[in-house]
CSV table of C-alpha atoms in Angstrom, one decimal:
chain,number,residue,atom,x,y,z
U,1,UNK,CA,16.8,37.3,19.1
U,2,UNK,CA,15.9,37.6,15.5
U,3,UNK,CA,19.5,37.0,14.6
U,4,UNK,CA,19.5,33.9,16.8
U,5,UNK,CA,16.3,32.6,15.1
U,6,UNK,CA,17.7,33.1,11.6
U,7,UNK,CA,21.0,31.4,12.6
U,8,UNK,CA,19.1,28.4,14.0
U,9,UNK,CA,17.0,28.1,10.9
U,10,UNK,CA,20.0,28.4,8.6
U,11,UNK,CA,21.7,25.7,10.6
U,12,UNK,CA,18.8,23.3,9.9
U,13,UNK,CA,18.1,24.1,6.2
U,14,UNK,CA,21.2,22.3,4.9
U,15,UNK,CA,20.7,19.0,6.9
U,16,UNK,CA,16.9,19.1,6.1
U,17,UNK,CA,17.4,19.4,2.3
U,18,UNK,CA,20.1,16.8,2.3
U,19,UNK,CA,18.1,14.3,4.3
U,20,UNK,CA,15.0,15.0,2.2
U,21,UNK,CA,16.7,14.4,-1.1
U,22,UNK,CA,18.7,11.5,0.2
U,23,UNK,CA,15.8,9.6,1.8
U,24,UNK,CA,13.5,10.4,-1.2
U,25,UNK,CA,16.2,9.1,-3.5
U,26,UNK,CA,16.6,5.9,-1.6
U,27,UNK,CA,12.9,5.2,-1.6
U,28,UNK,CA,12.5,6.3,-5.2
U,29,UNK,CA,15.2,3.8,-6.3
U,30,UNK,CA,13.3,1.1,-4.4
U,31,UNK,CA,10.1,2.1,-6.2
U,32,UNK,CA,11.9,1.9,-9.6
U,33,UNK,CA,13.2,-1.5,-8.8
U,34,UNK,CA,9.7,-2.7,-7.9
U,35,UNK,CA,8.0,-1.2,-10.9
U,36,UNK,CA,10.7,-2.2,-13.4
U,37,UNK,CA,9.3,-5.7,-14.0
U,38,UNK,CA,5.8,-4.4,-14.7
U,39,UNK,CA,7.1,-1.7,-17.2
U,40,UNK,CA,9.9,-3.5,-19.0
U,41,UNK,CA,9.3,-5.2,-22.3
U,42,UNK,CA,5.9,-3.6,-23.0
U,43,UNK,CA,7.0,-1.0,-25.5
U,44,UNK,CA,5.9,1.9,-23.4
U,45,UNK,CA,6.9,5.4,-24.4
U,46,UNK,CA,9.3,7.2,-22.2
U,47,UNK,CA,6.6,9.7,-21.2
U,48,UNK,CA,4.5,6.9,-19.7
U,49,UNK,CA,7.4,5.5,-17.7
U,50,UNK,CA,8.3,8.9,-16.4
U,51,UNK,CA,4.6,9.5,-15.5
U,52,UNK,CA,4.5,6.3,-13.4
U,53,UNK,CA,7.6,7.4,-11.4
U,54,UNK,CA,6.3,11.0,-11.2
U,55,UNK,CA,3.0,9.9,-9.7
U,56,UNK,CA,5.0,7.7,-7.2
U,57,UNK,CA,6.8,10.7,-5.7
U,58,UNK,CA,4.0,12.2,-3.6
U,59,UNK,CA,3.5,9.1,-1.6
U,60,UNK,CA,7.3,9.0,-1.0
U,61,UNK,CA,7.4,12.6,0.1
U,62,UNK,CA,4.6,12.1,2.5
U,63,UNK,CA,6.9,9.7,4.4
U,64,UNK,CA,10.3,11.3,3.9
U,65,UNK,CA,9.4,14.9,5.0
U,66,UNK,CA,8.9,14.0,8.7
U,67,UNK,CA,12.1,11.9,8.5
U,68,UNK,CA,14.0,14.9,7.2
U,69,UNK,CA,12.7,17.1,10.0
U,70,UNK,CA,14.1,14.6,12.6
U,71,UNK,CA,17.5,14.3,10.8
U,72,UNK,CA,17.8,18.1,10.6
U,73,UNK,CA,17.0,18.5,14.3
U,74,UNK,CA,19.4,15.8,15.4
U,75,UNK,CA,22.3,16.9,13.2
U,76,UNK,CA,22.0,20.7,13.7
U,77,UNK,CA,21.8,20.6,17.5
U,78,UNK,CA,24.4,17.9,17.8
U,79,UNK,CA,26.8,20.0,15.7
U,80,UNK,CA,26.1,23.2,17.7
U,81,UNK,CA,26.6,21.4,21.0
U,82,UNK,CA,29.8,19.8,19.8
U,83,UNK,CA,31.1,23.2,18.8
U,84,UNK,CA,30.2,24.6,22.3
U,85,UNK,CA,27.7,27.0,20.8
U,86,UNK,CA,25.0,25.7,23.1
U,87,UNK,CA,27.3,26.3,26.1
U,88,UNK,CA,28.0,29.9,24.9
U,89,UNK,CA,24.3,30.6,24.4
U,90,UNK,CA,23.5,29.2,27.9
U,91,UNK,CA,26.2,31.3,29.4
U,92,UNK,CA,24.6,34.4,27.7
U,93,UNK,CA,21.3,33.5,29.4
U,94,UNK,CA,19.5,31.9,26.4
U,95,UNK,CA,17.2,29.1,27.5
U,96,UNK,CA,17.2,25.8,25.7
U,97,UNK,CA,13.5,26.1,25.3
U,98,UNK,CA,14.1,29.3,23.4
U,99,UNK,CA,16.4,27.5,21.0
U,100,UNK,CA,13.7,24.8,20.3
U,101,UNK,CA,10.7,27.1,19.9
U,102,UNK,CA,11.6,28.4,16.4
U,103,UNK,CA,11.9,24.8,15.2
U,104,UNK,CA,8.6,23.9,16.7
U,105,UNK,CA,7.0,26.8,14.9
U,106,UNK,CA,8.5,25.7,11.6
U,107,UNK,CA,7.3,22.1,12.3
U,108,UNK,CA,3.8,23.5,12.8
U,109,UNK,CA,4.1,25.0,9.3
U,110,UNK,CA,5.3,21.7,7.9
U,111,UNK,CA,2.4,20.0,9.6
U,112,UNK,CA,-0.1,22.4,8.1
U,113,UNK,CA,1.5,21.9,4.6
U,114,UNK,CA,1.4,18.1,4.9
U,115,UNK,CA,-2.3,18.2,6.0
U,116,UNK,CA,-3.1,20.1,2.8
U,117,UNK,CA,-0.8,17.8,0.8
U,118,UNK,CA,-2.3,14.6,2.2
U,119,UNK,CA,-5.8,15.8,1.6
U,120,UNK,CA,-5.6,17.6,-1.7
U,121,UNK,CA,-2.6,16.2,-3.7
U,122,UNK,CA,-1.9,12.7,-2.4
U,123,UNK,CA,-5.3,11.1,-3.0
U,124,UNK,CA,-5.5,12.2,-6.6
U,125,UNK,CA,-2.0,11.1,-7.5
U,126,UNK,CA,-2.6,7.7,-5.8
U,127,UNK,CA,-5.8,7.4,-7.8
U,128,UNK,CA,-4.1,8.3,-11.1
U,129,UNK,CA,-1.1,6.0,-10.3
U,130,UNK,CA,-3.5,3.0,-9.6
U,131,UNK,CA,-5.3,3.5,-12.9
U,132,UNK,CA,-2.1,3.9,-14.9
U,133,UNK,CA,-0.5,0.8,-13.4
U,134,UNK,CA,-3.7,-1.1,-14.1
U,135,UNK,CA,-3.7,0.1,-17.7
U,136,UNK,CA,0.0,-0.8,-18.1
U,137,UNK,CA,-0.7,-4.3,-16.7
U,138,UNK,CA,-3.5,-4.8,-19.2
U,139,UNK,CA,-1.2,-4.0,-22.1
U,140,UNK,CA,0.5,-6.9,-23.8
U,141,UNK,CA,4.2,-6.8,-24.4
U,142,UNK,CA,5.5,-5.5,-27.7
U,143,UNK,CA,6.2,-8.3,-30.1
U,144,UNK,CA,9.9,-9.0,-30.3
U,145,UNK,CA,11.2,-12.0,-32.2
U,146,UNK,CA,14.5,-13.8,-31.8
U,147,UNK,CA,16.2,-16.1,-34.3
U,148,UNK,CA,16.4,-19.8,-33.5
U,149,UNK,CA,14.1,-19.4,-30.5
U,150,UNK,CA,10.5,-20.4,-30.0
U,151,UNK,CA,8.9,-17.0,-29.4
U,152,UNK,CA,5.5,-16.8,-27.6
U,153,UNK,CA,3.1,-14.5,-29.3
U,154,UNK,CA,0.5,-13.2,-26.8
U,155,UNK,CA,-2.6,-11.4,-27.9
U,156,UNK,CA,-5.0,-9.2,-25.9
U,157,UNK,CA,-7.8,-11.6,-26.0
U,158,UNK,CA,-5.8,-14.3,-24.1
U,159,UNK,CA,-7.4,-17.0,-26.2
U,160,UNK,CA,-5.2,-17.0,-29.3
U,161,UNK,CA,-2.0,-18.7,-28.5
U,162,UNK,CA,0.9,-18.9,-31.0
U,163,UNK,CA,4.5,-19.9,-30.7
U,164,UNK,CA,6.7,-18.9,-33.6
U,165,UNK,CA,10.2,-20.1,-34.6
U,166,UNK,CA,12.2,-18.5,-37.4
U,167,UNK,CA,15.6,-19.8,-38.5
U,168,UNK,CA,16.7,-16.4,-39.8
U,169,UNK,CA,15.1,-12.9,-39.5
U,170,UNK,CA,16.0,-10.0,-41.8
U,171,UNK,CA,15.2,-6.9,-39.7
U,172,UNK,CA,15.5,-4.5,-42.7
U,173,UNK,CA,13.0,-6.3,-44.9
U,174,UNK,CA,10.9,-7.9,-42.2
U,175,UNK,CA,11.4,-11.3,-43.9
U,176,UNK,CA,11.4,-14.6,-42.0
U,177,UNK,CA,13.0,-17.8,-43.2
U,178,UNK,CA,12.5,-21.4,-42.2
U,179,UNK,CA,9.3,-20.5,-40.3
U,180,UNK,CA,7.4,-22.8,-37.9
U,181,UNK,CA,4.2,-21.7,-36.1
U,182,UNK,CA,2.6,-23.7,-33.4
U,183,UNK,CA,-1.1,-22.8,-33.0
U,184,UNK,CA,-2.5,-23.9,-29.6
U,185,UNK,CA,-5.6,-21.7,-29.7
U,186,UNK,CA,-8.0,-24.7,-30.0
U,187,UNK,CA,-7.6,-27.0,-27.0
U,188,UNK,CA,-9.0,-29.9,-29.1
U,189,UNK,CA,-6.8,-29.5,-32.1
U,190,UNK,CA,-3.0,-29.2,-32.5
U,191,UNK,CA,-2.1,-27.1,-35.5
U,192,UNK,CA,1.4,-26.6,-36.8
U,193,UNK,CA,2.4,-24.5,-39.8
U,194,UNK,CA,5.7,-25.0,-41.7
U,195,UNK,CA,6.8,-22.4,-44.3
U,196,UNK,CA,9.9,-21.8,-46.4
U,197,UNK,CA,9.7,-18.1,-45.8
U,198,UNK,CA,7.3,-15.3,-44.9
U,199,UNK,CA,6.8,-11.6,-44.6
U,200,UNK,CA,5.7,-9.8,-41.5
U,201,UNK,CA,3.7,-6.6,-41.4
U,202,UNK,CA,2.3,-4.5,-38.6
U,203,UNK,CA,-0.7,-2.1,-39.0
U,204,UNK,CA,-0.1,1.6,-38.6
U,205,UNK,CA,-1.3,1.5,-35.0
U,206,UNK,CA,1.3,-1.2,-34.2
U,207,UNK,CA,-1.4,-3.4,-32.7
U,208,UNK,CA,-2.0,-6.2,-35.2
U,209,UNK,CA,0.5,-8.4,-37.1
U,210,UNK,CA,-0.1,-10.0,-40.5
U,211,UNK,CA,2.1,-12.9,-41.7
U,212,UNK,CA,2.2,-13.8,-45.3
U,213,UNK,CA,3.7,-17.3,-45.6
U,214,UNK,CA,5.1,-19.0,-48.7
U,215,UNK,CA,5.6,-22.6,-49.8
U,216,UNK,CA,4.5,-24.5,-46.7
U,217,UNK,CA,2.3,-27.1,-45.2
U,218,UNK,CA,-0.2,-27.2,-42.3
U,219,UNK,CA,-0.4,-30.2,-40.0
U,220,UNK,CA,-3.5,-30.6,-37.9
U,221,UNK,CA,-4.3,-33.3,-35.4
U,222,UNK,CA,-7.6,-33.8,-33.5
U,223,UNK,CA,-7.1,-34.8,-29.9
U,224,UNK,CA,-9.9,-37.4,-30.1
U,225,UNK,CA,-8.7,-38.7,-33.5
U,226,UNK,CA,-4.9,-38.7,-33.2
U,227,UNK,CA,-4.5,-41.4,-35.8
U,228,UNK,CA,-5.9,-39.1,-38.4
U,229,UNK,CA,-3.3,-36.5,-39.6
U,230,UNK,CA,-4.6,-33.8,-41.9
U,231,UNK,CA,-2.1,-32.0,-44.1
U,232,UNK,CA,-2.8,-29.0,-46.3
U,233,UNK,CA,-0.1,-27.7,-48.7
U,234,UNK,CA,-0.1,-24.1,-49.7
U,235,UNK,CA,1.9,-21.7,-51.9
U,236,UNK,CA,0.8,-18.7,-50.0
U,237,UNK,CA,-1.2,-18.3,-46.8
U,238,UNK,CA,-2.1,-15.3,-44.6
U,239,UNK,CA,-2.1,-15.4,-40.8
U,240,UNK,CA,-3.5,-12.4,-38.9
U,241,UNK,CA,-2.7,-11.9,-35.2
U,242,UNK,CA,-4.7,-9.2,-33.5
U,243,UNK,CA,-3.5,-7.4,-30.4
U,244,UNK,CA,0.1,-8.6,-30.4
U,245,UNK,CA,1.4,-5.1,-29.7
U,246,UNK,CA,-1.5,-3.2,-28.1
U,247,UNK,CA,-1.2,0.5,-27.5
U,248,UNK,CA,-1.7,1.7,-23.9
U,249,UNK,CA,-5.4,2.3,-23.4
U,250,UNK,CA,-6.3,4.8,-20.7
U,251,UNK,CA,-9.4,3.8,-18.8
U,252,UNK,CA,-10.5,6.2,-16.1
U,253,UNK,CA,-11.9,4.3,-13.2
U,254,UNK,CA,-14.0,6.3,-10.7
U,255,UNK,CA,-13.7,3.7,-7.9
U,256,UNK,CA,-11.3,4.9,-5.1
U,257,UNK,CA,-9.8,2.9,-2.3
U,258,UNK,CA,-9.2,4.4,1.2
U,259,UNK,CA,-5.8,5.8,0.2
U,260,UNK,CA,-7.2,7.6,-2.8
U,261,UNK,CA,-9.8,9.6,-0.8
U,262,UNK,CA,-9.7,13.0,0.7
U,263,UNK,CA,-10.7,13.7,4.3
U,264,UNK,CA,-14.2,14.7,3.3
U,265,UNK,CA,-14.6,11.4,1.2
U,266,UNK,CA,-13.4,9.3,4.1
U,267,UNK,CA,-15.7,11.0,6.5
U,268,UNK,CA,-18.6,10.5,4.2
U,269,UNK,CA,-17.9,6.7,3.9
U,270,UNK,CA,-17.5,6.4,7.7
U,271,UNK,CA,-20.8,8.2,8.3
U,272,UNK,CA,-22.6,6.0,5.7
U,273,UNK,CA,-21.2,2.9,7.3
U,274,UNK,CA,-22.3,4.1,10.8
U,275,UNK,CA,-25.8,4.8,9.5
U,276,UNK,CA,-26.0,1.3,8.0
U,277,UNK,CA,-24.7,-0.2,11.2
U,278,UNK,CA,-27.3,1.6,13.2
U,279,UNK,CA,-30.0,0.4,10.8
U,280,UNK,CA,-28.8,-3.2,11.1
U,281,UNK,CA,-28.8,-3.0,14.9
U,282,UNK,CA,-32.3,-1.5,14.9
U,283,UNK,CA,-33.6,-4.3,12.5
U,284,UNK,CA,-32.0,-6.9,14.7
U,285,UNK,CA,-33.7,-5.5,17.8
U,286,UNK,CA,-37.0,-5.5,16.0
U,287,UNK,CA,-36.6,-9.0,14.7
U,288,UNK,CA,-35.6,-10.4,18.1
U,289,UNK,CA,-38.7,-8.8,19.7
U,290,UNK,CA,-40.9,-10.2,17.0
U,291,UNK,CA,-39.5,-13.7,17.5
U,292,UNK,CA,-39.9,-13.5,21.2
U,293,UNK,CA,-43.5,-12.4,20.9
U,294,UNK,CA,-44.3,-15.2,18.4
U,295,UNK,CA,-42.9,-17.8,20.7
U,296,UNK,CA,-44.8,-16.5,23.7
U,297,UNK,CA,-48.1,-16.2,21.8
U,298,UNK,CA,-47.9,-19.8,20.5
U,299,UNK,CA,-49.2,-21.2,17.2
U,300,UNK,CA,-51.3,-18.1,16.5
U,301,UNK,CA,-48.3,-15.8,16.9
U,302,UNK,CA,-46.2,-18.0,14.7
U,303,UNK,CA,-48.8,-17.9,12.0
U,304,UNK,CA,-49.0,-14.1,12.1
U,305,UNK,CA,-45.2,-14.0,12.2
U,306,UNK,CA,-45.0,-16.1,9.0
U,307,UNK,CA,-46.9,-13.4,7.1
U,308,UNK,CA,-44.7,-10.5,8.2
U,309,UNK,CA,-42.2,-9.2,5.6
U,310,UNK,CA,-39.4,-9.3,8.2
U,311,UNK,CA,-39.9,-13.1,8.5
U,312,UNK,CA,-40.2,-13.9,4.8
U,313,UNK,CA,-36.5,-14.6,4.5
U,314,UNK,CA,-36.7,-18.4,4.1
U,315,UNK,CA,-40.1,-20.0,3.4
U,316,UNK,CA,-40.2,-23.8,3.3
U,317,UNK,CA,-42.3,-26.7,4.5
U,318,UNK,CA,-41.1,-27.7,8.0
U,319,UNK,CA,-42.5,-31.3,7.6
U,320,UNK,CA,-40.5,-31.8,4.4
U,321,UNK,CA,-37.4,-30.5,6.1
U,322,UNK,CA,-38.1,-32.7,9.1
U,323,UNK,CA,-37.9,-35.8,7.0
U,324,UNK,CA,-34.3,-34.9,6.1
U,325,UNK,CA,-33.4,-34.8,9.7
U,326,UNK,CA,-34.2,-31.1,10.4
U,327,UNK,CA,-36.9,-29.3,12.3
U,328,UNK,CA,-40.3,-30.8,12.8
U,329,UNK,CA,-42.2,-28.6,15.3
U,330,UNK,CA,-43.5,-25.1,14.9
U,331,UNK,CA,-41.4,-23.8,17.7
U,332,UNK,CA,-38.3,-25.3,16.1
U,333,UNK,CA,-39.3,-23.6,12.9
U,334,UNK,CA,-39.3,-20.2,14.7
U,335,UNK,CA,-35.9,-20.9,16.2
U,336,UNK,CA,-34.4,-21.9,12.9
U,337,UNK,CA,-35.7,-18.9,11.1
U,338,UNK,CA,-34.6,-16.7,13.9
U,339,UNK,CA,-31.1,-18.1,13.7
U,340,UNK,CA,-31.0,-17.4,10.0
U,341,UNK,CA,-32.1,-13.8,10.6
U,342,UNK,CA,-29.5,-13.4,13.3
U,343,UNK,CA,-26.7,-14.8,11.1
U,344,UNK,CA,-27.7,-12.5,8.2
U,345,UNK,CA,-27.8,-9.4,10.4
U,346,UNK,CA,-24.5,-10.4,12.2
U,347,UNK,CA,-22.8,-10.7,8.8
U,348,UNK,CA,-24.0,-7.3,7.7
U,349,UNK,CA,-23.0,-5.7,11.0
U,350,UNK,CA,-19.5,-7.2,10.7
U,351,UNK,CA,-19.2,-5.9,7.2
U,352,UNK,CA,-20.2,-2.4,8.1
U,353,UNK,CA,-18.0,-2.4,11.2
U,354,UNK,CA,-14.9,-3.5,9.3
U,355,UNK,CA,-15.6,-0.9,6.6
U,356,UNK,CA,-16.0,1.8,9.3
U,357,UNK,CA,-12.8,0.8,11.1
U,358,UNK,CA,-10.7,0.7,7.9
U,359,UNK,CA,-11.7,4.2,6.7
U,360,UNK,CA,-11.5,5.7,10.2
U,361,UNK,CA,-7.9,4.4,10.5
U,362,UNK,CA,-7.1,6.1,7.1
U,363,UNK,CA,-8.9,9.2,8.2
U,364,UNK,CA,-6.8,9.6,11.3
U,365,UNK,CA,-3.6,8.7,9.4
U,366,UNK,CA,-4.0,11.8,7.4
U,367,UNK,CA,-3.6,13.8,10.6
U,368,UNK,CA,-1.2,11.6,12.6
U,369,UNK,CA,1.6,11.4,10.0
U,370,UNK,CA,1.9,15.2,9.5
U,371,UNK,CA,1.8,15.7,13.3
U,372,UNK,CA,4.9,13.6,13.5
U,373,UNK,CA,6.9,16.7,12.3
U,374,UNK,CA,6.3,18.3,15.7
U,375,UNK,CA,6.9,15.1,17.6
U,376,UNK,CA,10.3,14.6,15.9
U,377,UNK,CA,11.4,18.1,16.8
U,378,UNK,CA,10.5,17.6,20.4
U,379,UNK,CA,12.3,14.3,20.4
U,380,UNK,CA,15.3,15.0,18.2
U,381,UNK,CA,16.5,18.3,19.8
U,382,UNK,CA,16.9,17.0,23.4
U,383,UNK,CA,18.5,13.8,22.2
U,384,UNK,CA,21.1,15.6,20.1
U,385,UNK,CA,21.9,18.0,23.1
U,386,UNK,CA,22.3,15.0,25.4
U,387,UNK,CA,24.8,13.2,23.1
U,388,UNK,CA,26.6,15.9,21.1
U,389,UNK,CA,29.8,14.0,20.4
U,390,UNK,CA,28.1,11.1,18.7
U,391,UNK,CA,28.7,12.7,15.3
U,392,UNK,CA,27.1,11.6,12.1
U,393,UNK,CA,27.0,8.0,13.3
U,394,UNK,CA,24.8,8.9,16.2
U,395,UNK,CA,22.5,10.9,13.9
U,396,UNK,CA,22.1,8.0,11.5
U,397,UNK,CA,21.7,5.4,14.2
U,398,UNK,CA,19.2,7.4,16.1
U,399,UNK,CA,17.3,8.3,13.0
U,400,UNK,CA,16.9,4.8,11.7
U,401,UNK,CA,16.0,3.5,15.1
U,402,UNK,CA,13.3,6.1,15.6
U,403,UNK,CA,12.0,5.7,12.0
U,404,UNK,CA,11.9,1.9,12.3
U,405,UNK,CA,10.0,1.9,15.7
U,406,UNK,CA,7.7,4.7,14.5
U,407,UNK,CA,6.6,3.1,11.2
U,408,UNK,CA,6.5,-0.4,12.6
U,409,UNK,CA,4.2,0.9,15.3
U,410,UNK,CA,2.2,2.7,12.7
U,411,UNK,CA,1.7,-0.3,10.5
U,412,UNK,CA,0.9,-2.6,13.5
U,413,UNK,CA,-1.5,-0.1,14.9
U,414,UNK,CA,-3.2,0.3,11.5
U,415,UNK,CA,-3.6,-3.5,11.2
U,416,UNK,CA,-5.1,-3.7,14.7
U,417,UNK,CA,-7.4,-0.8,14.0
U,418,UNK,CA,-8.6,-2.3,10.8
U,419,UNK,CA,-9.5,-5.6,12.5
U,420,UNK,CA,-11.2,-3.8,15.4
U,421,UNK,CA,-8.8,-5.1,18.0
U,422,UNK,CA,-8.1,-1.6,19.2
U,423,UNK,CA,-10.0,1.7,18.6
U,424,UNK,CA,-9.2,3.0,15.1
U,425,UNK,CA,-8.1,6.3,16.6
U,426,UNK,CA,-5.3,4.6,18.7
U,427,UNK,CA,-3.8,2.8,15.7
U,428,UNK,CA,-2.4,5.9,13.9
U,429,UNK,CA,-1.9,8.1,17.0
U,430,UNK,CA,-0.2,5.6,19.3
U,431,UNK,CA,3.3,6.2,17.8
U,432,UNK,CA,2.8,9.9,18.2
U,433,UNK,CA,1.7,9.6,21.8
U,434,UNK,CA,4.6,7.3,22.6
U,435,UNK,CA,7.3,9.5,21.1
U,436,UNK,CA,5.6,12.6,22.2
U,437,UNK,CA,5.8,11.6,25.9
U,438,UNK,CA,9.4,10.5,25.5
U,439,UNK,CA,10.2,13.9,23.8
U,440,UNK,CA,8.5,15.9,26.6
U,441,UNK,CA,10.3,13.8,29.2
U,442,UNK,CA,13.7,14.3,27.6
U,443,UNK,CA,13.0,18.0,27.1
U,444,UNK,CA,12.2,18.4,30.8
U,445,UNK,CA,15.4,16.6,31.7
U,446,UNK,CA,17.6,18.6,29.4
U,447,UNK,CA,16.1,21.8,30.6
U,448,UNK,CA,17.5,21.3,34.1
U,449,UNK,CA,20.8,22.9,34.9
U,450,UNK,CA,22.3,19.6,36.2
U,451,UNK,CA,21.5,17.9,32.9
U,452,UNK,CA,23.3,20.2,30.5
U,453,UNK,CA,24.7,19.2,27.2
U,454,UNK,CA,27.7,17.5,28.8
U,455,UNK,CA,26.8,14.2,27.1
U,456,UNK,CA,29.4,12.4,25.1
U,457,UNK,CA,29.2,9.9,22.3
U,458,UNK,CA,28.7,6.2,22.2
U,459,UNK,CA,30.3,5.5,25.6
U,460,UNK,CA,27.5,7.6,27.3
U,461,UNK,CA,24.9,5.6,25.4
U,462,UNK,CA,26.4,2.3,26.6
U,463,UNK,CA,26.8,3.6,30.1
U,464,UNK,CA,23.2,5.0,30.2
U,465,UNK,CA,21.8,1.7,28.9
U,466,UNK,CA,23.8,-0.3,31.5
U,467,UNK,CA,22.5,1.9,34.3
U,468,UNK,CA,19.0,1.7,33.1
U,469,UNK,CA,18.9,-2.1,32.9
U,470,UNK,CA,20.9,-2.7,36.1
U,471,UNK,CA,18.7,-0.4,38.3
U,472,UNK,CA,16.3,-3.1,39.4
U,473,UNK,CA,19.1,-5.4,40.4
U,474,UNK,CA,20.9,-2.6,42.4
U,475,UNK,CA,17.6,-2.0,44.3
U,476,UNK,CA,17.3,-5.7,45.0
U,477,UNK,CA,20.8,-5.9,46.3
U,478,UNK,CA,20.3,-2.9,48.4
U,479,UNK,CA,17.2,-4.3,49.9
U,480,UNK,CA,18.9,-7.7,50.6
U,481,UNK,CA,21.8,-5.9,52.3
U,482,UNK,CA,19.5,-3.9,54.5
U,483,UNK,CA,17.6,-7.0,55.5
U,484,UNK,CA,20.8,-8.9,56.3
U,485,UNK,CA,22.0,-6.0,58.5
U,486,UNK,CA,18.7,-5.9,60.3
């Protein structure tokens, strides 16, 4: 039996590694394509670009590892069944459940590893990636000038706005010829600088630029006095632009979103939100009782109620408000203030409920996605034994179909759980429950002797689907025939 276990594991290692690297590579290329626009043209060193992609890998691996487990189970068992190895093992008295149990054990190990990975590694890398992307977004692009083009010069203060045009640029000497600078920093004044030539210097930190212009003129027009044109001729003028090529500034932010928290952090936030929600409900109950007692006791109760801290939310003169078309009587005043209190408490309760739902969904996702490794083994192995001659096409089609349904259900359940439409527990766990029941059902069917691995390829899939969808019509025709004979 140890030889058989080792053989089964070796048969799955190759497909698992291939699927893991292939799927990770596909999603990684997609990540590179999405991040390229944010990284390009900012003069970032190669180490920063590689760090962004490196920090994106853990999130990708959290998704592709369960996928690789499914692909490995589908391919390995389909190949063994197509080579009649499953038939030989069954003839030797080996149960199909015995063949699947080693893979279930390995899937349990993968589940434990992913639980640790999602709790210890993934939150920190997500937090570092968010901070790094925010720092990169705050960095202005490195200054790059092109001849015969009006080049925008953006600075880090977002208030100084320059456009520069140079007829010719000498990259070796950093000299500019036939220079025109449009200064739009002041909304009231339009300022244009013309110069015969100029020299460009960058400070050692490559953050600020200094232009020394020669033999030129400055035209300045006020928006409110456009008929007055002011011209200033100069032989030499200095223009300093700060922050045109800012270095990447690392700012460590301590704030974490739900995907940047560990299990303990998420639980602490949920517990805090539940405590606040209980406090709001208790305060609402106390206020409602106070309002009811004040109404029942009449004017004396309303006067005592107005002095209570709980009722001091909105003090005003009801007679003044009444002249504006509002409340005029004391009882109406109580009703109005009670409505304000109820609205305030309802908003607080809604806020804490949404916060609790959001973090509870993320809390259960950290357990539900790793548990998919076990679900995919229970689902993939019987499916591969049922359709052994489907080949690689069957493996790819089944994998993408299961992946699509699983992750669409996961995203939809997460959205419904965040809004409170369903219990936050069901959002992440519903796909596992669905595919787990299907896997157990197919496993029980494939374990029967009459349901051996005799399945074929695509013809069996079409035939099975046709029988499944035509079954209600066959029953209806049978009932109608029996009724006509009677």
